[in-house]
Amino acid sequence: ILDCSCGSGFAILELIKRRYDITCSDGSQDMLHLFEQRANAMGLPVKPELIQWADLASSFANSFDVVMCRGSSLIYASSWDRNSVDNLEEIVVALQNFYSCLKPGGVLYVDTTSAKDLEATNPIVETYPEKTINGQMVSVVEEVSTNRDADTRIWKVSVSVDGEEYQLERNSCHLSHEQLIAMLQEVGFTNIQKIDIEGERYAVFTANTPE
């Protein structure tokens, strides 16, 4: 398995602990730093790799039975850690690389924004309970809105650390499920399915490379 958006290791480190054969990569050095901290705390000798999606095929051609892109990461194909707005061409390039990393008959697992959130007309606001982290009081408020003229979703985060406020803003594509399915077909994937998973906040799709 290749988890090409391993981030801080959420969920995937538990699978590695259960002895699944998983290679981990991400395009963000900051996220990989958090991953390594969590892996060390769990006693797992895992070394994730810093690789952009556009470079995956050159490193892992025809190498995996499964490629996973989780956490609704795909919509940030060119904007995560960068002050830019995503474009659909970058997403297609990412999907092409996922395809190239899979063996014949391999499985792609990818999730994206839920239909409910895509259709929301008002900003979606989520407030997380205040908690103590390393002796500091931290609270977080997320607001996600949509600019339909630009076909863009805007993610704003307000973080309070001991009363001091920090702001973060990122942009992503407003990618419909129909657009994603069309892109998967364009790249060459077959057997594209939307999978309902109880408790999952994102929309999950699976697809296969031809045998």
Coordinates of C-alpha atoms in Angstrom, one line a residue:
I1 CA 0.0 0.0 0.0
L2 CA 1.1 3.5 -0.8
D3 CA -0.4 6.3 1.4
C4 CA 0.6 9.3 -0.7
S5 CA -1.1 11.9 1.6
C6 CA 0.0 10.4 5.0
G7 CA 0.1 13.8 6.7
S8 CA 0.6 13.5 10.5
G9 CA 0.0 9.8 10.4
F10 CA -3.6 9.8 11.5
A11 CA -5.1 6.3 11.0
I12 CA -2.2 5.0 8.9
L13 CA 0.2 4.5 11.8
E14 CA -2.4 2.2 13.5
L15 CA -2.4 0.1 10.3
I16 CA 1.4 0.0 10.2
K17 CA 1.3 -1.1 13.9
R18 CA -0.9 -4.0 12.8
R19 CA 1.8 -5.0 10.3
Y20 CA 0.3 -3.8 7.0
D21 CA 3.0 -3.2 4.4
I22 CA 2.6 0.6 3.9
T23 CA 4.9 3.1 2.2
C24 CA 4.1 6.7 3.4
S25 CA 4.7 9.9 1.5
D26 CA 3.5 13.5 1.6
G27 CA 4.4 16.7 -0.1
S28 CA 4.6 18.8 3.1
Q29 CA 7.7 18.7 5.2
D30 CA 5.8 20.2 8.2
M31 CA 3.3 17.3 8.1
L32 CA 6.1 14.7 7.8
H33 CA 7.8 16.2 10.9
L34 CA 4.5 15.6 12.8
F35 CA 4.3 12.1 11.3
E36 CA 7.8 11.2 12.6
Q37 CA 7.0 12.6 16.1
R38 CA 3.9 10.4 16.3
A39 CA 5.7 7.3 14.8
N40 CA 8.5 7.7 17.4
A41 CA 6.0 8.0 20.2
M42 CA 4.4 4.8 19.1
G43 CA 7.7 3.0 18.7
L44 CA 7.3 2.5 15.0
P45 CA 10.5 2.8 12.9
V46 CA 8.8 4.4 9.9
K47 CA 10.5 6.9 7.6
P48 CA 8.0 8.7 5.4
E49 CA 9.2 10.2 2.1
L50 CA 8.9 13.8 0.9
I51 CA 7.5 13.4 -2.6
Q52 CA 5.1 15.6 -4.6
W53 CA 2.3 13.8 -6.4
A54 CA 3.6 14.8 -9.8
D55 CA 6.8 12.9 -9.0
L56 CA 5.3 9.7 -7.6
A57 CA 5.5 7.7 -10.9
S58 CA 9.2 8.3 -11.3
S59 CA 9.8 6.8 -7.8
F60 CA 7.2 4.0 -7.7
A61 CA 6.1 2.9 -11.1
N62 CA 3.9 -0.2 -11.1
S63 CA 4.8 -0.8 -7.4
F64 CA 1.6 -1.1 -5.4
D65 CA -1.6 -3.1 -5.0
V66 CA -3.3 -0.1 -3.4
V67 CA -2.8 3.7 -3.5
M68 CA -4.5 5.8 -0.9
C69 CA -5.1 9.5 -1.0
R70 CA -7.1 10.4 2.1
G71 CA -8.2 13.4 4.1
S72 CA -9.8 15.2 1.1
S73 CA -6.2 16.1 0.1
L74 CA -6.7 15.8 -3.7
I75 CA -8.5 19.2 -3.9
Y76 CA -5.3 20.9 -2.6
A77 CA -3.1 19.4 -5.4
S78 CA -1.3 22.7 -6.1
S79 CA -2.2 24.9 -3.1
W80 CA -1.2 23.1 0.1
D81 CA 1.7 25.0 1.7
R82 CA 1.6 27.4 -1.3
N83 CA -0.2 30.7 -1.7
S84 CA -2.0 29.7 -4.9
V85 CA -5.4 28.5 -6.0
D86 CA -5.8 24.9 -7.2
N87 CA -6.6 24.1 -10.8
L88 CA -8.1 21.0 -12.3
E89 CA -5.0 20.2 -14.5
E90 CA -3.0 19.6 -11.3
I91 CA -5.6 17.2 -10.0
V92 CA -5.4 15.2 -13.3
V93 CA -1.6 15.1 -13.1
A94 CA -1.9 13.7 -9.6
L95 CA -4.4 11.0 -10.7
Q96 CA -2.1 10.0 -13.6
N97 CA 0.7 9.5 -11.1
F98 CA -1.5 7.4 -8.8
Y99 CA -2.5 5.3 -11.8
S100 CA 1.2 4.8 -12.8
C101 CA 2.1 3.7 -9.2
L102 CA -0.4 0.8 -9.3
K103 CA 0.1 -2.7 -10.6
P104 CA -2.4 -4.1 -13.1
G105 CA -5.7 -4.6 -11.2
G106 CA -4.6 -2.3 -8.4
V107 CA -7.0 -0.2 -6.3
L108 CA -7.1 3.5 -5.8
Y109 CA -8.8 4.8 -2.6
V110 CA -9.5 8.5 -2.8
D111 CA -11.8 10.7 -0.8
T112 CA -13.1 14.2 -1.4
T113 CA -15.6 16.8 -0.2
S114 CA -19.0 15.4 0.7
A115 CA -22.0 16.2 -1.5
K116 CA -23.6 18.0 1.4
D117 CA -20.6 20.3 1.9
L118 CA -20.3 20.9 -1.8
E119 CA -23.9 22.1 -2.0
A120 CA -23.8 24.3 1.1
T121 CA -24.6 28.0 0.4
N122 CA -23.6 29.4 3.7
P123 CA -20.1 29.1 5.3
I124 CA -19.5 25.9 7.3
V125 CA -18.2 26.7 10.7
E126 CA -16.8 24.2 13.2
T127 CA -15.6 25.1 16.7
Y128 CA -13.4 22.7 18.5
P129 CA -13.4 22.5 22.3
E130 CA -10.5 24.3 24.1
K131 CA -7.9 21.9 25.3
T132 CA -4.4 22.0 26.9
I133 CA -1.5 21.1 24.7
N134 CA 2.0 21.2 26.1
G135 CA 0.8 23.4 28.9
Q136 CA -0.9 25.9 26.7
M137 CA -4.6 26.5 26.2
V138 CA -5.5 26.1 22.5
S139 CA -8.8 26.6 20.7
V140 CA -9.6 26.3 17.0
V141 CA -12.3 27.6 14.8
E142 CA -12.6 26.5 11.1
E143 CA -14.7 28.3 8.5
V144 CA -15.1 26.9 5.0
S145 CA -16.9 28.9 2.3
T146 CA -17.4 28.6 -1.5
N147 CA -16.7 31.1 -4.2
R148 CA -18.8 29.7 -7.0
D149 CA -17.7 32.2 -9.6
A150 CA -14.1 31.1 -9.1
D151 CA -15.1 27.4 -8.4
T152 CA -13.0 27.6 -5.3
R153 CA -13.4 26.7 -1.6
I154 CA -11.8 28.9 1.0
W155 CA -10.7 27.4 4.3
K156 CA -10.0 29.9 7.1
V157 CA -8.7 28.7 10.5
S158 CA -8.4 30.8 13.7
V159 CA -6.2 29.4 16.4
S160 CA -5.9 30.9 19.9
V161 CA -2.9 29.9 22.0
D162 CA -3.1 31.3 25.5
G163 CA -5.3 34.1 24.2
E164 CA -3.0 35.0 21.3
E165 CA -4.8 34.7 17.9
Y166 CA -3.3 33.3 14.7
Q167 CA -5.0 33.2 11.3
L168 CA -4.5 30.7 8.4
E169 CA -6.2 30.7 5.0
R170 CA -5.9 28.1 2.2
N171 CA -7.8 27.6 -1.1
S172 CA -8.9 24.4 -2.8
C173 CA -10.9 23.4 -5.8
H174 CA -14.7 23.1 -5.6
L175 CA -14.5 19.6 -7.2
S176 CA -17.8 18.0 -7.9
H177 CA -18.1 14.2 -7.7
E178 CA -19.1 14.2 -11.4
Q179 CA -15.8 16.0 -12.2
L180 CA -13.8 13.5 -10.2
I181 CA -15.4 10.5 -11.8
A182 CA -14.8 12.0 -15.3
M183 CA -11.1 12.6 -14.4
L184 CA -10.7 9.1 -13.2
Q185 CA -12.1 7.8 -16.4
E186 CA -9.9 10.1 -18.5
V187 CA -6.8 8.8 -16.7
G188 CA -7.9 5.2 -17.5
F189 CA -9.4 3.9 -14.2
T190 CA -12.2 1.4 -14.4
N191 CA -14.8 0.1 -11.9
I192 CA -15.2 3.5 -10.3
Q193 CA -17.5 3.3 -7.2
K194 CA -18.6 5.6 -4.5
I195 CA -18.4 3.8 -1.1
D196 CA -20.6 4.7 1.8
I197 CA -18.6 4.4 5.1
E198 CA -20.5 5.0 8.4
G199 CA -19.0 7.9 10.3
E200 CA -16.8 9.1 7.4
R201 CA -17.0 12.8 6.8
Y202 CA -15.7 12.7 3.3
A203 CA -17.0 11.1 0.1
V204 CA -15.0 8.0 -0.6
F205 CA -14.4 6.6 -4.1
T206 CA -12.5 3.5 -5.2
A207 CA -11.3 2.7 -8.7
N208 CA -9.2 0.0 -10.4
T209 CA -6.4 -0.1 -13.0
P210 CA -7.2 -2.7 -15.8
E211 CA -5.9 -6.2 -15.3

